[in-house]
Amino acid sequence: MSKDFAETGQFQTYLSKIGSGLDEFLKFEHPDALANGSNWREKLNEPIPQKGVGIEAVSEQLVTDVIANGSAIVRPGFTSFITTGGTTASAIASAAGSIGSPQRYTLNAFNYLEELSLNWLAQMCGVSRMKGVYSTGGSVANLIALGGARQWAFEQVGHDVAAEGVDRPTRIYASAECHHTIQRSAGVLGLGRRSVRLIECDEQKRMRPEALREAIEQDLAANILPVAIVANTGSTNTGAIDPIKAIGEIARANKIWFHIDGAYGLPGILDERIAQLYEGLELADSVIVDPHKWLGACVGVAATFIRDREILHRAFTQEPADYLEGSVDHQDGANAPSHSMDDFGIPYFDFGVELSAPPRGVAVWAMLKEIGVEGMRDRVKRHNDMAQRVAERVRADSRLELVLEPSLSICCFRYIAPGIDDLNTFNQRIHRRLVRGNEYIPSTTKVDEVLAIRPCFVGARSVPGQDDGLVDEVLRLGDELVQELM
Ligand SMILES: *Cc1c(COP(=O)(O)O)cnc(C)c1O
């Protein structure tokens, strides 16, 4: 007889073992100091085991070969992506959830914290009149919001699009700087990627409201059904915040659904110095935010907020399943113990595209309990300050050029030197050397065909000093390359 996995009483031992490995990994100075060379692929590339080695050996190898060769994303100097390393509170809460309540449904403490944390999050981000639902990330959160928009737009013309399908040409208006998941959502929703009309931006990369107004007029004249207007509060590329009040008023005037993609930048509203840029948020019909970006949750948590959650129910409900319907008594749930299975709790599975899904609110709850709104505000301001510090250094140095004024915690700049005609290639080469050095890892981006070095400060482990450190490195490497070209 082959052995099944060894039974209870092991979480304490093995979670703690993994924890030591992670603590080690997070404090490493340079990845090579910890990772055992470059042959980790060979170590992991084994044939499928016929006989198991047991939990002891598995946890051992998790620490030595897997965790030790983990991702650069969690390094403090990593500023490439907007997703970051999860904080401890988020990680332990997610682990507790995945073990203690594998599903987010059925009324229990984890299910309860879904709604509580969504309400906290809505309150913190200035959309407290909205109800929410969690999903895996901004991509799905946008899809859910636009699914709601599609449902609503078609209901206005007397058509149940979720049941009957799309029967006429539609349009989604989005900033030219929108995240490409807007197009993908349009594709998945049967509207077609090409139904997304990109609206021109100003030099600060904010959507131009007049261009939006003109586009809507043309489409209405051509009998195209508008489904949504999508604005950014914090574009992925540069952190640009669209003029949401002006855009929201155009949406109102034309009775078009107004969606705000705040996956990255919605928490920027916590920084009172720029909070006025979020004026008009109350005009939104739906808003998304990714706790796994600025708030520091482990990847896999986004929230869609919507002014009327029932629309999501109509947009995404599944056909009823007999085995689920028969198993609960909806009348009796209020006073039942949490493990009684008397009540499904709030049916989040009907507000989106996932049935099985882990509870995610527990991580958001844990992070907010740990440092509070004030702690989050301090972090957001710290990161915005870091982008401003980079901009300040750039302005003060003739070898550097600011490509775009930072709105949030992203700063786009480049090295310039007299006599170099292809600055894009030159800055690309600086960037290659920079990331190979592996302490400061920003990304690059293009702003109007100009290649810029783009640090995005969002990681909970990013602290002041890394702004100066990054600029110093860019200057050192730029000077070095200039020397080599002489
Ligand atoms: C990151 C991002 C997304 C996509 O979110 P994921 O969590 O990566 O799926 C969508 N919109 C914006 C503005 C983003 O920054």
Short mmCIF file of C-alpha atoms in Angstrom, two decimals, residues 124-460:
data_model
loop_
_atom_site.label_atom_id
_atom_site.label_comp_id
_atom_site.label_asym_id
_atom_site.label_seq_id
_atom_site.Cartn_x
_atom_site.Cartn_y
_atom_site.Cartn_z
CA MET A 124 -10.42 54.18 2.50
CA CYS A 125 -10.47 54.80 -1.25
CA GLY A 126 -13.35 57.26 -1.31
CA VAL A 127 -16.03 55.00 -2.80
CA SER A 128 -17.88 54.00 0.37
CA ARG A 129 -21.29 54.06 -1.32
CA MET A 130 -20.22 51.11 -3.51
CA LYS A 131 -20.33 47.35 -2.93
CA GLY A 132 -17.51 45.13 -4.05
CA VAL A 133 -16.32 41.72 -5.08
CA TYR A 134 -12.80 40.32 -5.07
CA SER A 135 -11.09 38.58 -7.96
CA THR A 136 -7.57 37.54 -8.91
CA GLY A 137 -6.23 40.83 -10.22
CA GLY A 138 -6.89 44.02 -12.12
CA SER A 139 -7.41 42.07 -15.34
CA VAL A 140 -10.38 40.15 -13.99
CA ALA A 141 -11.57 43.11 -11.93
CA ASN A 142 -11.80 45.19 -15.12
CA LEU A 143 -13.55 42.31 -16.88
CA ILE A 144 -16.15 42.10 -14.10
CA ALA A 145 -16.75 45.85 -14.10
CA LEU A 146 -17.10 45.95 -17.88
CA GLY A 147 -19.38 42.92 -17.73
CA GLY A 148 -21.60 45.02 -15.45
CA ALA A 149 -21.34 47.95 -17.87
CA ARG A 150 -22.29 45.74 -20.81
CA GLN A 151 -25.30 44.37 -18.94
CA TRP A 152 -26.50 47.83 -17.99
CA ALA A 153 -25.99 49.38 -21.43
CA PHE A 154 -27.96 46.63 -23.15
CA GLU A 155 -30.70 46.72 -20.51
CA GLN A 156 -31.23 50.38 -21.44
CA VAL A 157 -32.23 49.19 -24.92
CA GLY A 158 -34.31 46.30 -23.59
CA HIS A 159 -31.89 43.46 -24.29
CA ASP A 160 -30.54 40.91 -21.76
CA VAL A 161 -27.08 40.57 -23.23
CA ALA A 162 -25.85 38.00 -20.68
CA ALA A 163 -28.63 35.64 -21.75
CA GLU A 164 -28.97 36.48 -25.44
CA GLY A 165 -25.53 37.67 -26.50
CA VAL A 166 -24.37 40.80 -28.27
CA ASP A 167 -26.67 41.81 -31.13
CA ARG A 168 -25.33 45.16 -32.30
CA PRO A 169 -22.13 47.20 -32.61
CA THR A 170 -20.87 48.69 -29.34
CA ARG A 171 -18.18 51.05 -28.15
CA ILE A 172 -15.92 51.36 -25.12
CA TYR A 173 -14.04 54.65 -24.79
CA ALA A 174 -10.71 54.50 -23.02
CA SER A 175 -7.67 56.69 -22.57
CA ALA A 176 -4.92 55.98 -25.08
CA GLU A 177 -2.89 55.09 -21.97
CA CYS A 178 -5.37 52.50 -20.70
CA HIS A 179 -4.20 49.08 -19.60
CA HIS A 180 -4.47 46.52 -22.40
CA THR A 181 -6.77 44.39 -20.26
CA ILE A 182 -9.52 46.80 -21.30
CA GLN A 183 -9.22 45.52 -24.88
CA ARG A 184 -8.98 41.95 -23.67
CA SER A 185 -12.12 42.38 -21.57
CA ALA A 186 -13.93 43.72 -24.63
CA GLY A 187 -12.79 40.63 -26.53
CA VAL A 188 -13.92 38.21 -23.81
CA LEU A 189 -17.27 39.99 -23.44
CA GLY A 190 -17.99 39.53 -27.13
CA LEU A 191 -17.82 43.25 -27.88
CA GLY A 192 -14.56 42.82 -29.74
CA ARG A 193 -11.18 44.34 -28.98
CA ARG A 194 -11.69 46.78 -31.84
CA SER A 195 -14.77 48.18 -30.17
CA VAL A 196 -12.40 49.95 -27.77
CA ARG A 197 -11.84 53.45 -29.07
CA LEU A 198 -8.69 55.02 -27.67
CA ILE A 199 -9.05 58.67 -26.80
CA GLU A 200 -6.16 61.00 -27.31
CA CYS A 201 -4.21 62.29 -24.27
CA ASP A 202 -2.61 65.62 -23.48
CA GLU A 203 1.13 66.02 -22.94
CA GLN A 204 0.73 64.85 -19.34
CA LYS A 205 -0.83 61.62 -20.67
CA ARG A 206 -4.31 62.44 -19.40
CA MET A 207 -7.38 61.79 -21.53
CA ARG A 208 -8.61 64.88 -23.37
CA PRO A 209 -12.31 65.35 -22.53
CA GLU A 210 -13.02 67.28 -25.76
CA ALA A 211 -11.69 64.39 -27.82
CA LEU A 212 -13.93 62.04 -25.86
CA ARG A 213 -16.98 64.24 -26.49
CA GLU A 214 -16.31 64.29 -30.23
CA ALA A 215 -15.85 60.53 -30.42
CA ILE A 216 -19.16 59.93 -28.62
CA GLU A 217 -21.00 62.30 -30.97
CA GLN A 218 -19.67 60.50 -34.04
CA ASP A 219 -20.59 57.07 -32.70
CA LEU A 220 -24.08 58.08 -31.59
CA ALA A 221 -24.69 59.46 -35.06
CA ALA A 222 -23.57 56.09 -36.46
CA ASN A 223 -25.98 54.24 -34.16
CA ILE A 224 -23.26 52.50 -32.15
CA LEU A 225 -24.23 51.54 -28.59
CA PRO A 226 -21.86 53.08 -26.02
CA VAL A 227 -21.03 50.55 -23.29
CA ALA A 228 -18.54 52.38 -21.09
CA ILE A 229 -16.06 55.18 -20.68
CA VAL A 230 -12.87 54.02 -18.94
CA ALA A 231 -10.58 56.47 -17.17
CA ASN A 232 -7.36 55.89 -15.23
CA THR A 233 -6.54 57.06 -11.77
CA GLY A 234 -2.91 56.15 -12.17
CA SER A 235 -1.96 54.75 -15.58
CA THR A 236 0.41 51.81 -15.55
CA ASN A 237 2.92 53.52 -17.76
CA THR A 238 3.37 56.87 -16.11
CA GLY A 239 0.88 57.11 -13.24
CA ALA A 240 -1.22 59.69 -15.09
CA ILE A 241 -4.58 60.54 -13.52
CA ASP A 242 -7.29 61.42 -16.04
CA PRO A 243 -9.54 64.46 -15.39
CA ILE A 244 -12.23 62.24 -13.95
CA LYS A 245 -14.67 64.99 -13.03
CA ALA A 246 -14.85 66.28 -16.60
CA ILE A 247 -15.01 62.76 -18.01
CA GLY A 248 -17.63 61.69 -15.48
CA GLU A 249 -19.80 64.65 -16.43
CA ILE A 250 -19.63 63.67 -20.09
CA ALA A 251 -20.61 60.13 -19.09
CA ARG A 252 -23.57 61.48 -17.07
CA ALA A 253 -24.73 63.80 -19.84
CA ASN A 254 -24.71 60.94 -22.35
CA LYS A 255 -25.99 58.27 -19.93
CA ILE A 256 -22.90 56.13 -20.44
CA TRP A 257 -21.43 53.86 -17.77
CA PHE A 258 -18.32 55.42 -16.20
CA HIS A 259 -15.58 53.00 -15.13
CA ILE A 260 -12.39 54.00 -13.33
CA ASP A 261 -9.33 51.78 -13.48
CA GLY A 262 -7.54 52.48 -10.21
CA ALA A 263 -5.75 49.13 -10.07
CA TYR A 264 -2.52 50.86 -9.21
CA GLY A 265 -3.35 54.42 -8.28
CA LEU A 266 -6.67 54.52 -6.43
CA PRO A 267 -4.91 54.48 -3.02
CA GLY A 268 -3.17 57.70 -4.15
CA ILE A 269 -6.27 59.44 -2.84
CA LEU A 270 -4.81 58.90 0.63
CA ASP A 271 -2.13 61.50 -0.12
CA GLU A 272 -4.00 64.68 0.80
CA ARG A 273 -1.52 66.76 -1.27
CA ILE A 274 -2.97 65.29 -4.47
CA ALA A 275 -6.41 64.16 -3.29
CA GLN A 276 -8.06 66.86 -5.42
CA LEU A 277 -7.04 64.91 -8.54
CA TYR A 278 -9.62 62.33 -7.51
CA GLU A 279 -12.49 64.78 -7.57
CA GLY A 280 -15.28 63.25 -9.61
CA LEU A 281 -14.83 59.77 -8.17
CA GLU A 282 -18.44 59.97 -7.02
CA LEU A 283 -19.53 60.04 -10.66
CA ALA A 284 -18.17 56.54 -11.29
CA ASP A 285 -20.45 53.54 -11.80
CA SER A 286 -17.60 51.12 -11.19
CA VAL A 287 -14.05 51.37 -9.86
CA ILE A 288 -11.30 48.82 -9.43
CA VAL A 289 -8.28 48.68 -7.14
CA ASP A 290 -5.59 46.02 -6.70
CA PRO A 291 -4.69 45.39 -3.06
CA HIS A 292 -1.79 43.35 -4.47
CA LYS A 293 -0.20 46.51 -5.79
CA TRP A 294 0.20 49.50 -3.50
CA LEU A 295 -1.40 47.93 -0.44
CA GLY A 296 1.08 45.05 -0.30
CA ALA A 297 -1.13 41.96 -0.56
CA CYS A 298 0.32 38.77 -1.98
CA VAL A 299 -0.56 38.53 -5.67
CA GLY A 300 -4.08 37.33 -6.35
CA VAL A 301 -6.28 40.08 -4.87
CA ALA A 302 -8.21 42.76 -6.74
CA ALA A 303 -11.50 44.46 -5.92
CA THR A 304 -14.25 45.62 -8.27
CA PHE A 305 -16.58 48.20 -6.72
CA ILE A 306 -19.91 48.95 -8.27
CA ARG A 307 -22.80 51.23 -7.42
CA ASP A 308 -25.39 48.44 -7.76
CA ARG A 309 -24.06 44.93 -7.19
CA GLU A 310 -27.30 43.41 -8.50
CA ILE A 311 -26.16 44.31 -12.02
CA LEU A 312 -23.24 41.93 -11.57
CA HIS A 313 -25.66 39.26 -10.50
CA ARG A 314 -27.61 39.66 -13.73
CA ALA A 315 -24.41 39.83 -15.77
CA PHE A 316 -22.66 36.79 -14.32
CA THR A 317 -25.12 34.48 -12.61
CA GLN A 318 -24.70 30.85 -13.54
CA GLU A 319 -27.51 28.45 -14.19
CA PRO A 320 -28.47 27.02 -10.77
CA ALA A 321 -26.65 23.82 -9.79
CA ASP A 322 -28.77 21.18 -8.03
CA TYR A 323 -26.06 19.98 -5.68
CA LEU A 324 -25.52 23.52 -4.42
CA GLU A 325 -29.17 24.51 -4.20
CA GLY A 326 -30.18 21.59 -2.03
CA SER A 327 -27.42 21.93 0.49
CA VAL A 328 -28.27 25.08 2.37
CA ASP A 329 -31.18 26.57 4.23
CA HIS A 330 -31.25 30.28 3.49
CA GLN A 331 -33.94 31.00 6.12
CA ASP A 332 -32.03 29.78 9.06
CA GLY A 333 -28.54 31.17 8.73
CA ALA A 334 -28.58 34.25 10.93
CA ASN A 335 -27.90 32.61 14.25
CA ALA A 336 -26.18 29.47 13.09
CA PRO A 337 -22.61 28.57 14.08
CA SER A 338 -20.02 29.38 11.42
CA HIS A 339 -19.40 25.77 10.39
CA SER A 340 -23.06 24.78 10.06
CA MET A 341 -23.32 25.28 6.29
CA ASP A 342 -26.79 26.78 6.81
CA ASP A 343 -26.06 29.85 4.74
CA PHE A 344 -23.98 30.52 1.65
CA GLY A 345 -23.28 34.05 2.84
CA ILE A 346 -23.05 36.69 0.14
CA PRO A 347 -22.99 34.85 -3.22
CA TYR A 348 -19.77 36.34 -4.60
CA PHE A 349 -19.66 33.49 -7.09
CA ASP A 350 -22.63 35.11 -8.83
CA PHE A 351 -20.92 38.51 -9.09
CA GLY A 352 -18.04 37.47 -11.28
CA VAL A 353 -16.51 34.64 -13.26
CA GLU A 354 -15.10 32.38 -10.52
CA LEU A 355 -16.98 29.72 -8.59
CA SER A 356 -14.21 28.12 -6.51
CA ALA A 357 -12.08 30.92 -5.15
CA PRO A 358 -10.17 31.38 -1.89
CA PRO A 359 -11.22 34.03 0.60
CA ARG A 360 -9.16 37.11 -0.19
CA GLY A 361 -10.65 39.66 2.17
CA VAL A 362 -8.83 38.14 5.12
CA ALA A 363 -5.53 39.42 3.69
CA VAL A 364 -6.89 42.92 3.17
CA TRP A 365 -8.40 42.85 6.65
CA ALA A 366 -5.08 41.72 8.14
CA MET A 367 -3.07 44.42 6.38
CA LEU A 368 -5.46 47.17 7.42
CA LYS A 369 -5.61 45.87 10.99
CA GLU A 370 -1.84 45.78 11.11
CA ILE A 371 -0.99 49.33 10.02
CA GLY A 372 -4.36 51.05 9.66
CA VAL A 373 -5.37 53.71 7.17
CA GLU A 374 -2.65 55.91 8.62
CA GLY A 375 0.02 53.34 7.87
CA MET A 376 -1.24 53.01 4.30
CA ARG A 377 -1.29 56.79 3.93
CA ASP A 378 2.29 57.02 5.16
CA ARG A 379 3.37 54.40 2.64
CA VAL A 380 1.62 56.07 -0.30
CA LYS A 381 3.13 59.43 0.63
CA ARG A 382 6.57 57.90 1.13
CA HIS A 383 6.45 56.42 -2.36
CA ASN A 384 5.11 59.59 -3.97
CA ASP A 385 7.93 61.46 -2.22
CA MET A 386 10.46 59.00 -3.64
CA ALA A 387 9.25 59.69 -7.19
CA GLN A 388 9.44 63.42 -6.46
CA ARG A 389 12.94 62.99 -5.06
CA VAL A 390 14.05 61.32 -8.29
CA ALA A 391 12.49 64.19 -10.27
CA GLU A 392 14.28 66.72 -8.08
CA ARG A 393 17.64 65.02 -8.63
CA VAL A 394 16.98 64.86 -12.37
CA ARG A 395 16.17 68.56 -12.59
CA ALA A 396 19.35 69.42 -10.71
CA ASP A 397 21.68 67.44 -12.98
CA SER A 398 22.46 68.44 -16.56
CA ARG A 399 23.17 64.80 -17.48
CA LEU A 400 19.57 63.85 -16.76
CA GLU A 401 16.25 64.81 -18.29
CA LEU A 402 12.76 64.49 -16.86
CA VAL A 403 10.59 62.80 -19.47
CA LEU A 404 7.36 63.32 -17.54
CA GLU A 405 6.46 65.10 -14.33
CA PRO A 406 5.43 62.42 -11.78
CA SER A 407 1.75 62.37 -10.73
CA LEU A 408 2.07 59.48 -8.28
CA SER A 409 4.99 57.19 -7.45
CA ILE A 410 6.35 56.69 -10.99
CA CYS A 411 9.08 58.92 -12.38
CA CYS A 412 10.11 58.71 -16.06
CA PHE A 413 13.55 60.14 -16.81
CA ARG A 414 16.60 59.51 -18.96
CA TYR A 415 20.31 60.11 -19.23
CA ILE A 416 21.31 62.63 -21.86
CA ALA A 417 24.80 63.38 -23.02
CA PRO A 418 26.00 65.69 -25.76
CA GLY A 419 27.08 63.86 -28.89
CA ILE A 420 24.86 60.81 -28.46
CA ASP A 421 22.26 60.79 -31.18
CA ASP A 422 20.41 57.60 -30.35
CA LEU A 423 19.39 58.30 -26.79
CA ASN A 424 16.84 55.49 -26.78
CA THR A 425 19.48 52.83 -27.41
CA PHE A 426 21.84 54.53 -24.99
CA ASN A 427 19.30 54.50 -22.16
CA GLN A 428 18.34 50.94 -23.01
CA ARG A 429 21.98 49.98 -22.49
CA ILE A 430 22.14 51.80 -19.16
CA HIS A 431 19.03 49.92 -18.14
CA ARG A 432 20.49 46.52 -19.14
CA ARG A 433 23.58 47.15 -17.00
CA LEU A 434 21.51 48.50 -14.16
CA VAL A 435 19.28 45.47 -13.83
CA ARG A 436 22.17 43.07 -14.24
CA GLY A 437 23.80 44.75 -11.26
CA ASN A 438 20.59 43.63 -9.60
CA GLU A 439 20.21 46.10 -6.82
CA TYR A 440 18.03 48.68 -8.56
CA ILE A 441 15.55 47.19 -10.98
CA PRO A 442 13.32 49.80 -12.61
CA SER A 443 11.65 49.16 -15.96
CA THR A 444 11.85 51.23 -19.09
CA THR A 445 8.90 52.66 -20.95
CA LYS A 446 8.21 54.75 -24.01
CA VAL A 447 6.65 58.16 -23.62
CA ASP A 448 5.91 59.57 -27.08
CA GLU A 449 8.69 57.46 -28.60
CA VAL A 450 11.16 58.58 -25.94
CA LEU A 451 12.61 55.64 -24.04
CA ALA A 452 12.61 56.48 -20.35
CA ILE A 453 13.89 54.73 -17.25
CA ARG A 454 10.80 54.17 -15.14
CA PRO A 455 11.04 53.42 -11.44
CA CYS A 456 7.64 52.75 -9.87
CA PHE A 457 7.86 52.87 -6.08
CA VAL A 458 5.10 50.75 -4.56
CA GLY A 459 6.72 47.94 -2.60
CA ALA A 460 6.15 47.97 1.14
#
